[in-house]
């Protein structure tokens, strides 16, 4: 009787949510119209911001004092790197600052403060300088970094906007987010053996609900620093609260049958219901069957001495996927509030308009149907084990946020993609104990997987733009990818650079946008070697990825050869004279009249920013020594192991960015075609906007057992 | 079996509601549009749509006066704005794309009202015709969007519902079909809307606004009989009168004056007319201004001897703070050039200036045009002279239909600079045989007397905008206009 209610109350912090700024109303976060709804406002805002910015720069130049000189001194004195960090908008500025410092010869990295508090902090050392950016100066995540920096005496430079607080007589804001989740799982198991037959049956139910609530309060005008809660704020009070909820409910059964441990059969059937799909299609049914044949247990194998284990497996099954977390109510057409109008040119009265989300009550569960066949083998006294699998996975009803024609006013709708995402792949791994000796062992482990992804069954005249980058001051999303019949997911779509026009030094582009390669690798591999000589052990792990492309967005910011930003040293190789052999075009400079070429370098998705993302990485090297038990017994220990580890020792790659393994690379399933219009979506596969590289770390350790 | 019972009790009994999660922090099709106040909020939102984008504040002045011989599109945006001046726009032009999308967004806002309000029954409406007025106002707003779509793109898709279940991939409807829909909507508005705005709220569509737009629509259709019917209805309603002082038509202090029929309201707070800053001379601002009066336009004022209040309140002659780019060297920008002055309070992108979309002088001149085309020369002369008199000009000397047609066209040009009428006036003039736009534009000279070389194509394809490439990519049922 397994009814066990399980209640979990999760504290709201960065781990459970995508962040208070990252989680928005589904209507706003997930669904972005192709043309910004308020482009007019953007323009106004942009001009206002520029004028504020120029004022701010004047103010700033007047306020530079000894602090500035000291900060520069600290950076110059640092033997390590400049670690730049900030949350939210300050984070973007910090990212850019880091790129600029790096490109001008000061090694610098951006570190995300939220991630820092979950481990990356360890990468900061006393040799580094921590440069923290914060508008208000009281960002919680930065406080954690500050505490760490104080403890480890890491020099800190803070850049804040203290005049902001002074002008407003203090500003405070409070964000709260709460996730309340409960799950109730019940299973009933039945086991029965009779003769050579054995049967195992499991039936169960599962229910899960999450209630999310968010609130935000803001106020300014504090009479005193001594009361910092918002009750003492006297003006500009603002607050906002939102609530969301979702639930799933499942029924499942599994039957496992085995005959004489030679023939195995498993069949499962589950029905999953969720509030997160269309109201007309709440439920999805996902069956699966698999069979196994333990060939090595057959009588005819008894005399094959070199085979200890041989098992053949085959299966077919379907699994369900829900829309992304940012789209909890895909069934509903939404309306936006906050569209007031001032009749008689007097105080505006509230108004509503249709929001961009069209509801789809028919949205179905996405279903991945996979057929696989494979074997496991253990040979030569199991010194060599092998396993290999071939799979064919076809994703039906891929959930996708579709941009509807502009005649809808630029609406979007969550739909099941009319077509299939087909993955074909082969994976194998070999483990071999090559040498087994009293004093010397050598074993290797090699694994490799090939995958081929292609969209099929789609209307060839329709394609969907996905992913995207936001560059320059305008921050208009530019789509990098495409979903198109016959092409892989993660295909970059843009203009191909055909060369440099030797008369002007400008790039010559293809006439039409085309595929610039896919972010999905052709194969990945991992290779481990373990050696032991007497008491010494050595372990080496090398891994790699081949055949994927990376869109190096950072270079769009640092190599546009125009505008007012710092440029990377790459532009030193630019074309200057007829006959120059280079693949960097001519410099256009600020205020260029060649606006067409400038616009292309700055804003056009083109092959010059697409790079080979293949790499081979020396991931781990560990040298160890085990003291002889006889030796250490005398000091009362049962074991003593000394080791030295180097992580990420080096990486071999042609990629020009910081690091070819991107955040989110390979994470999630590529069939979660979520948030197509959003730059942060999974479908922005392979877009590098300044990935923080994996740290090269050296560790020396001692394991002691009493 | 006890176990099975517990399971079904726990889950099956509440299964439906358990998975039925509705948004609580968003308005939805399920919880919106149930009361009279929901209906009013939806209608208010549809009005707000007029100011939310770029079209009325910024883009359409370039599409109409800027594209025509009235103004130079002196934008610094080489890919979106300057092609409007040079007739080099392509289907990838982002201004044209956003205008298309914004007008359809306005239509979607109005359609939401038209879809949902008929189903609302609220006691507060008992004994009033407010419900049908709401529908009339929404239909007016929809008709106005289609008026610009059909005149700037020709045949366009007719989207008459804002619903996920409708045909989201429409084909283009014929020009007559689009005009017929505009007429249907406006006739409905004409019969339901009050003479003075509901609740005294200026800025709402009224019967007069519907009639004025009907007159303009019929004129564009070439149906001068019906044009005259509705123009006369406006003129004879007694609701509107010509102001004696032209300069009192403009600016934040002269909103909703007696001559105004429909204008977009800008309270100066909450949201503002930032478009004024894009065209006005501002001493402290060095942006190139979008609509600079053309040399040809200034010559037209000079030829008419028009140098009174109309001339002085239309232009603000100043030395530009920014270089004059487009067309290159059309003016000597080291000397004063004619900035537009009909939104005279830029206020740092926070202008309180209303945008007058319909005013009586436009309708009087339209009546004159209709009368002239219909052979009522005497009436046409009388109406033309009303406007000339107010401008301080002598009565017209034109007597023949042909001369009078040109005189009325010229008067509309001088009277309505920067009010978005010139391009459509030229289209009608060509349809009526007064001129050829290609010849007119290709003979434009700059202030030094040199040809500007617009190189408009003789195939006239630039009369219409291209259908935005993005929408053609999104909707394979759409076709492109000839020449693009």
Short mmCIF file of N, CA and C in Angstrom, two decimals, chain A residues 577-672:
data_model
loop_
_atom_site.label_atom_id
_atom_site.label_comp_id
_atom_site.label_asym_id
_atom_site.label_seq_id
_atom_site.Cartn_x
_atom_site.Cartn_y
_atom_site.Cartn_z
N UNK A 577 44.77 47.47 -48.31
CA UNK A 577 45.19 47.84 -49.66
C UNK A 577 44.77 46.76 -50.63
N UNK A 578 44.56 47.15 -51.87
CA UNK A 578 44.24 46.18 -52.90
C UNK A 578 45.29 45.08 -52.88
N UNK A 579 44.81 43.86 -52.89
CA UNK A 579 45.73 42.74 -52.90
C UNK A 579 45.98 42.15 -51.52
N UNK A 580 45.54 42.83 -50.45
CA UNK A 580 45.70 42.28 -49.11
C UNK A 580 44.97 40.95 -49.00
N UNK A 581 45.70 39.95 -48.54
CA UNK A 581 45.09 38.64 -48.37
C UNK A 581 44.61 38.52 -46.92
N UNK A 582 43.35 38.65 -46.72
CA UNK A 582 42.82 38.61 -45.37
C UNK A 582 41.34 38.27 -45.45
N UNK A 583 40.78 37.85 -44.34
CA UNK A 583 39.34 37.65 -44.34
C UNK A 583 38.63 38.63 -43.40
N UNK A 584 39.35 39.69 -43.05
CA UNK A 584 38.73 40.76 -42.26
C UNK A 584 38.54 41.95 -43.20
N UNK A 585 37.33 42.48 -43.31
CA UNK A 585 37.10 43.55 -44.27
C UNK A 585 37.71 44.87 -43.80
N UNK A 586 37.56 45.88 -44.62
CA UNK A 586 38.15 47.17 -44.34
C UNK A 586 37.42 47.87 -43.19
N UNK A 587 38.13 48.75 -42.51
CA UNK A 587 37.50 49.50 -41.42
C UNK A 587 36.63 50.60 -42.00
N UNK A 588 35.44 50.73 -41.47
CA UNK A 588 34.52 51.75 -41.98
C UNK A 588 34.54 53.00 -41.11
N UNK A 589 34.83 52.80 -39.83
CA UNK A 589 34.99 53.96 -38.96
C UNK A 589 33.68 54.54 -38.47
N UNK A 590 33.80 55.44 -37.52
CA UNK A 590 32.61 56.10 -36.98
C UNK A 590 32.04 57.05 -38.01
N UNK A 591 30.75 57.16 -38.02
CA UNK A 591 30.08 58.09 -38.93
C UNK A 591 30.33 57.75 -40.38
N UNK A 592 30.51 56.47 -40.66
CA UNK A 592 30.78 56.08 -42.04
C UNK A 592 29.61 56.44 -42.95
N UNK A 593 29.93 56.75 -44.18
CA UNK A 593 28.85 56.99 -45.14
C UNK A 593 28.47 55.70 -45.82
N UNK A 594 29.33 54.67 -45.65
CA UNK A 594 29.01 53.37 -46.25
C UNK A 594 28.09 52.62 -45.29
N UNK A 595 26.88 53.18 -45.14
CA UNK A 595 25.98 52.63 -44.12
C UNK A 595 25.51 51.23 -44.47
N UNK A 596 25.48 50.93 -45.77
CA UNK A 596 25.01 49.60 -46.16
C UNK A 596 25.99 48.55 -45.66
N UNK A 597 27.27 48.76 -45.91
CA UNK A 597 28.27 47.79 -45.46
C UNK A 597 28.32 47.74 -43.94
N UNK A 598 28.18 48.91 -43.29
CA UNK A 598 28.22 48.96 -41.83
C UNK A 598 27.06 48.18 -41.23
N UNK A 599 25.88 48.38 -41.82
CA UNK A 599 24.70 47.70 -41.29
C UNK A 599 24.87 46.19 -41.40
N UNK A 600 25.49 45.75 -42.48
CA UNK A 600 25.67 44.31 -42.66
C UNK A 600 26.65 43.76 -41.63
N UNK A 601 27.75 44.47 -41.42
CA UNK A 601 28.73 43.99 -40.44
C UNK A 601 28.14 43.98 -39.04
N UNK A 602 27.30 44.95 -38.76
CA UNK A 602 26.78 45.06 -37.39
C UNK A 602 25.59 44.16 -37.14
N UNK A 603 24.74 44.04 -38.14
CA UNK A 603 23.42 43.46 -37.86
C UNK A 603 23.03 42.26 -38.71
N UNK A 604 23.87 41.87 -39.64
CA UNK A 604 23.42 40.82 -40.54
C UNK A 604 23.99 39.47 -40.10
N UNK A 605 23.11 38.49 -40.07
CA UNK A 605 23.56 37.14 -39.76
C UNK A 605 24.32 36.64 -40.99
N UNK A 606 25.59 36.41 -40.81
CA UNK A 606 26.41 36.04 -41.95
C UNK A 606 27.50 35.07 -41.52
N UNK A 607 28.08 34.40 -42.52
CA UNK A 607 29.00 33.30 -42.23
C UNK A 607 30.28 33.77 -41.55
N UNK A 608 30.61 35.07 -41.65
CA UNK A 608 31.85 35.50 -41.00
C UNK A 608 31.79 35.38 -39.49
N UNK A 609 30.60 35.28 -38.93
CA UNK A 609 30.50 35.10 -37.48
C UNK A 609 30.18 33.65 -37.10
N UNK A 610 30.10 32.78 -38.10
CA UNK A 610 29.84 31.37 -37.82
C UNK A 610 31.18 30.64 -37.84
N UNK A 611 31.46 29.93 -36.77
CA UNK A 611 32.75 29.26 -36.69
C UNK A 611 32.57 27.79 -36.38
N UNK A 612 33.63 27.06 -36.69
CA UNK A 612 33.66 25.64 -36.35
C UNK A 612 33.79 25.52 -34.83
N UNK A 613 32.86 24.81 -34.23
CA UNK A 613 32.88 24.67 -32.77
C UNK A 613 33.51 23.37 -32.30
N UNK A 614 34.13 22.63 -33.22
CA UNK A 614 34.74 21.35 -32.82
C UNK A 614 35.86 21.58 -31.81
N UNK A 615 36.00 20.64 -30.90
CA UNK A 615 37.13 20.74 -29.98
C UNK A 615 37.51 19.37 -29.44
N UNK A 616 38.76 19.28 -29.03
CA UNK A 616 39.23 18.13 -28.26
C UNK A 616 39.77 18.71 -26.96
N UNK A 617 39.30 18.15 -25.87
CA UNK A 617 39.61 18.77 -24.59
C UNK A 617 40.31 17.77 -23.67
N UNK A 618 41.40 18.19 -23.10
CA UNK A 618 42.09 17.40 -22.09
C UNK A 618 41.41 17.71 -20.78
N UNK A 619 40.42 16.91 -20.45
CA UNK A 619 39.50 17.34 -19.42
C UNK A 619 40.00 17.09 -18.00
N UNK A 620 40.62 15.94 -17.85
CA UNK A 620 41.03 15.61 -16.48
C UNK A 620 42.29 14.76 -16.50
N UNK A 621 43.20 15.12 -15.63
CA UNK A 621 44.42 14.33 -15.45
C UNK A 621 44.60 14.17 -13.95
N UNK A 622 44.64 12.94 -13.50
CA UNK A 622 44.79 12.72 -12.06
C UNK A 622 45.92 11.73 -11.82
N UNK A 623 46.85 12.17 -11.01
CA UNK A 623 47.96 11.30 -10.63
C UNK A 623 47.79 10.99 -9.15
N UNK A 624 47.85 9.71 -8.82
CA UNK A 624 47.62 9.35 -7.42
C UNK A 624 48.68 8.41 -6.89
N UNK A 625 48.76 8.38 -5.61
CA UNK A 625 49.67 7.43 -4.96
C UNK A 625 48.97 6.85 -3.74
N UNK A 626 48.93 5.51 -3.69
CA UNK A 626 48.36 4.84 -2.53
C UNK A 626 49.50 4.32 -1.66
N UNK A 627 49.51 4.84 -0.46
CA UNK A 627 50.55 4.34 0.45
C UNK A 627 50.26 2.89 0.80
N UNK A 628 51.35 2.11 0.95
CA UNK A 628 51.18 0.68 1.23
C UNK A 628 50.52 0.51 2.60
N UNK A 629 49.52 -0.35 2.66
CA UNK A 629 48.81 -0.53 3.93
C UNK A 629 49.78 -0.86 5.07
N UNK A 630 50.78 -1.68 4.75
CA UNK A 630 51.71 -2.08 5.82
C UNK A 630 52.40 -0.88 6.42
N UNK A 631 52.67 0.10 5.54
CA UNK A 631 53.39 1.28 5.98
C UNK A 631 52.55 2.17 6.89
N UNK A 632 51.30 2.34 6.49
CA UNK A 632 50.48 3.32 7.21
C UNK A 632 49.77 2.73 8.41
N UNK A 633 49.73 1.39 8.43
CA UNK A 633 49.09 0.74 9.57
C UNK A 633 49.79 1.18 10.86
N UNK A 634 51.09 1.40 10.73
CA UNK A 634 51.86 1.76 11.91
C UNK A 634 51.44 3.10 12.50
N UNK A 635 50.86 3.97 11.64
CA UNK A 635 50.38 5.24 12.20
C UNK A 635 48.86 5.23 12.38
N UNK A 636 48.28 4.06 12.33
CA UNK A 636 46.87 3.92 12.70
C UNK A 636 45.90 4.26 11.60
N UNK A 637 46.34 4.18 10.34
CA UNK A 637 45.41 4.47 9.25
C UNK A 637 45.15 3.20 8.46
N UNK A 638 43.96 3.13 7.89
CA UNK A 638 43.68 1.96 7.06
C UNK A 638 44.01 2.24 5.60
N UNK A 639 43.88 3.50 5.15
CA UNK A 639 44.32 3.84 3.80
C UNK A 639 44.71 5.30 3.72
N UNK A 640 45.62 5.57 2.83
CA UNK A 640 46.08 6.94 2.65
C UNK A 640 46.35 7.11 1.15
N UNK A 641 45.61 8.05 0.56
CA UNK A 641 45.71 8.24 -0.89
C UNK A 641 46.04 9.69 -1.15
N UNK A 642 47.12 9.88 -1.89
CA UNK A 642 47.57 11.23 -2.22
C UNK A 642 47.32 11.44 -3.71
N UNK A 643 46.77 12.57 -4.06
CA UNK A 643 46.53 12.75 -5.50
C UNK A 643 46.68 14.21 -5.91
N UNK A 644 46.92 14.37 -7.21
CA UNK A 644 46.96 15.71 -7.81
C UNK A 644 46.12 15.66 -9.07
N UNK A 645 45.22 16.61 -9.21
CA UNK A 645 44.30 16.62 -10.35
C UNK A 645 44.42 17.93 -11.10
N UNK A 646 44.43 17.83 -12.41
CA UNK A 646 44.34 19.03 -13.24
C UNK A 646 43.07 18.91 -14.07
N UNK A 647 42.20 19.91 -13.98
CA UNK A 647 40.98 19.91 -14.76
C UNK A 647 41.13 20.89 -15.92
N UNK A 648 40.60 20.51 -17.06
CA UNK A 648 40.59 21.39 -18.23
C UNK A 648 41.97 21.94 -18.55
N UNK A 649 42.90 21.02 -18.63
CA UNK A 649 44.29 21.42 -18.81
C UNK A 649 44.48 22.20 -20.11
N UNK A 650 43.95 21.68 -21.18
CA UNK A 650 43.97 22.46 -22.42
C UNK A 650 42.88 21.98 -23.35
N UNK A 651 42.65 22.79 -24.35
CA UNK A 651 41.59 22.47 -25.30
C UNK A 651 42.12 22.81 -26.69
N UNK A 652 41.91 21.92 -27.61
CA UNK A 652 42.37 22.16 -28.98
C UNK A 652 41.15 22.52 -29.82
N UNK A 653 41.14 23.73 -30.34
CA UNK A 653 39.97 24.16 -31.11
C UNK A 653 40.38 25.30 -32.02
N UNK A 654 39.66 25.44 -33.11
CA UNK A 654 39.86 26.59 -33.99
C UNK A 654 38.94 27.74 -33.59
N UNK A 655 38.07 27.49 -32.63
CA UNK A 655 37.08 28.49 -32.27
C UNK A 655 37.76 29.72 -31.67
N UNK A 656 37.33 30.92 -32.10
CA UNK A 656 37.99 32.15 -31.69
C UNK A 656 37.44 32.73 -30.39
N UNK A 657 36.27 32.27 -29.96
CA UNK A 657 35.68 32.80 -28.73
C UNK A 657 36.39 32.26 -27.50
N UNK A 658 35.85 32.60 -26.33
CA UNK A 658 36.47 32.16 -25.10
C UNK A 658 36.49 30.65 -24.99
N UNK A 659 35.39 30.04 -25.36
CA UNK A 659 35.24 28.63 -25.05
C UNK A 659 34.18 28.04 -25.98
N UNK A 660 34.48 26.95 -26.63
CA UNK A 660 33.51 26.44 -27.61
C UNK A 660 32.34 25.69 -26.99
N UNK A 661 32.47 25.25 -25.74
CA UNK A 661 31.33 24.55 -25.14
C UNK A 661 30.45 25.60 -24.49
N UNK A 662 29.28 25.79 -25.07
CA UNK A 662 28.45 26.92 -24.68
C UNK A 662 27.53 26.55 -23.54
N UNK A 663 27.07 27.57 -22.86
CA UNK A 663 26.04 27.35 -21.84
C UNK A 663 24.86 26.69 -22.52
N UNK A 664 24.41 25.66 -21.94
CA UNK A 664 23.21 25.04 -22.49
C UNK A 664 23.47 24.17 -23.68
N UNK A 665 24.70 24.15 -24.15
CA UNK A 665 25.01 23.30 -25.28
C UNK A 665 24.68 21.86 -24.92
N UNK A 666 23.87 21.23 -25.70
CA UNK A 666 23.52 19.84 -25.45
C UNK A 666 22.55 19.66 -24.30
N UNK A 667 22.18 20.75 -23.65
CA UNK A 667 21.26 20.57 -22.54
C UNK A 667 19.84 20.57 -23.06
N UNK A 668 18.99 19.90 -22.34
CA UNK A 668 17.61 19.81 -22.79
C UNK A 668 17.55 18.96 -24.04
N UNK A 669 16.37 18.69 -24.48
CA UNK A 669 16.25 17.94 -25.71
C UNK A 669 16.05 18.94 -26.82
N UNK A 670 16.64 18.67 -27.95
CA UNK A 670 16.55 19.65 -29.01
C UNK A 670 15.14 19.74 -29.59
N UNK A 671 14.28 18.84 -29.16
CA UNK A 671 12.92 18.93 -29.69
C UNK A 671 12.04 19.88 -28.89
N UNK A 672 12.59 20.44 -27.82
CA UNK A 672 11.78 21.41 -27.10
C UNK A 672 11.90 22.75 -27.81
#
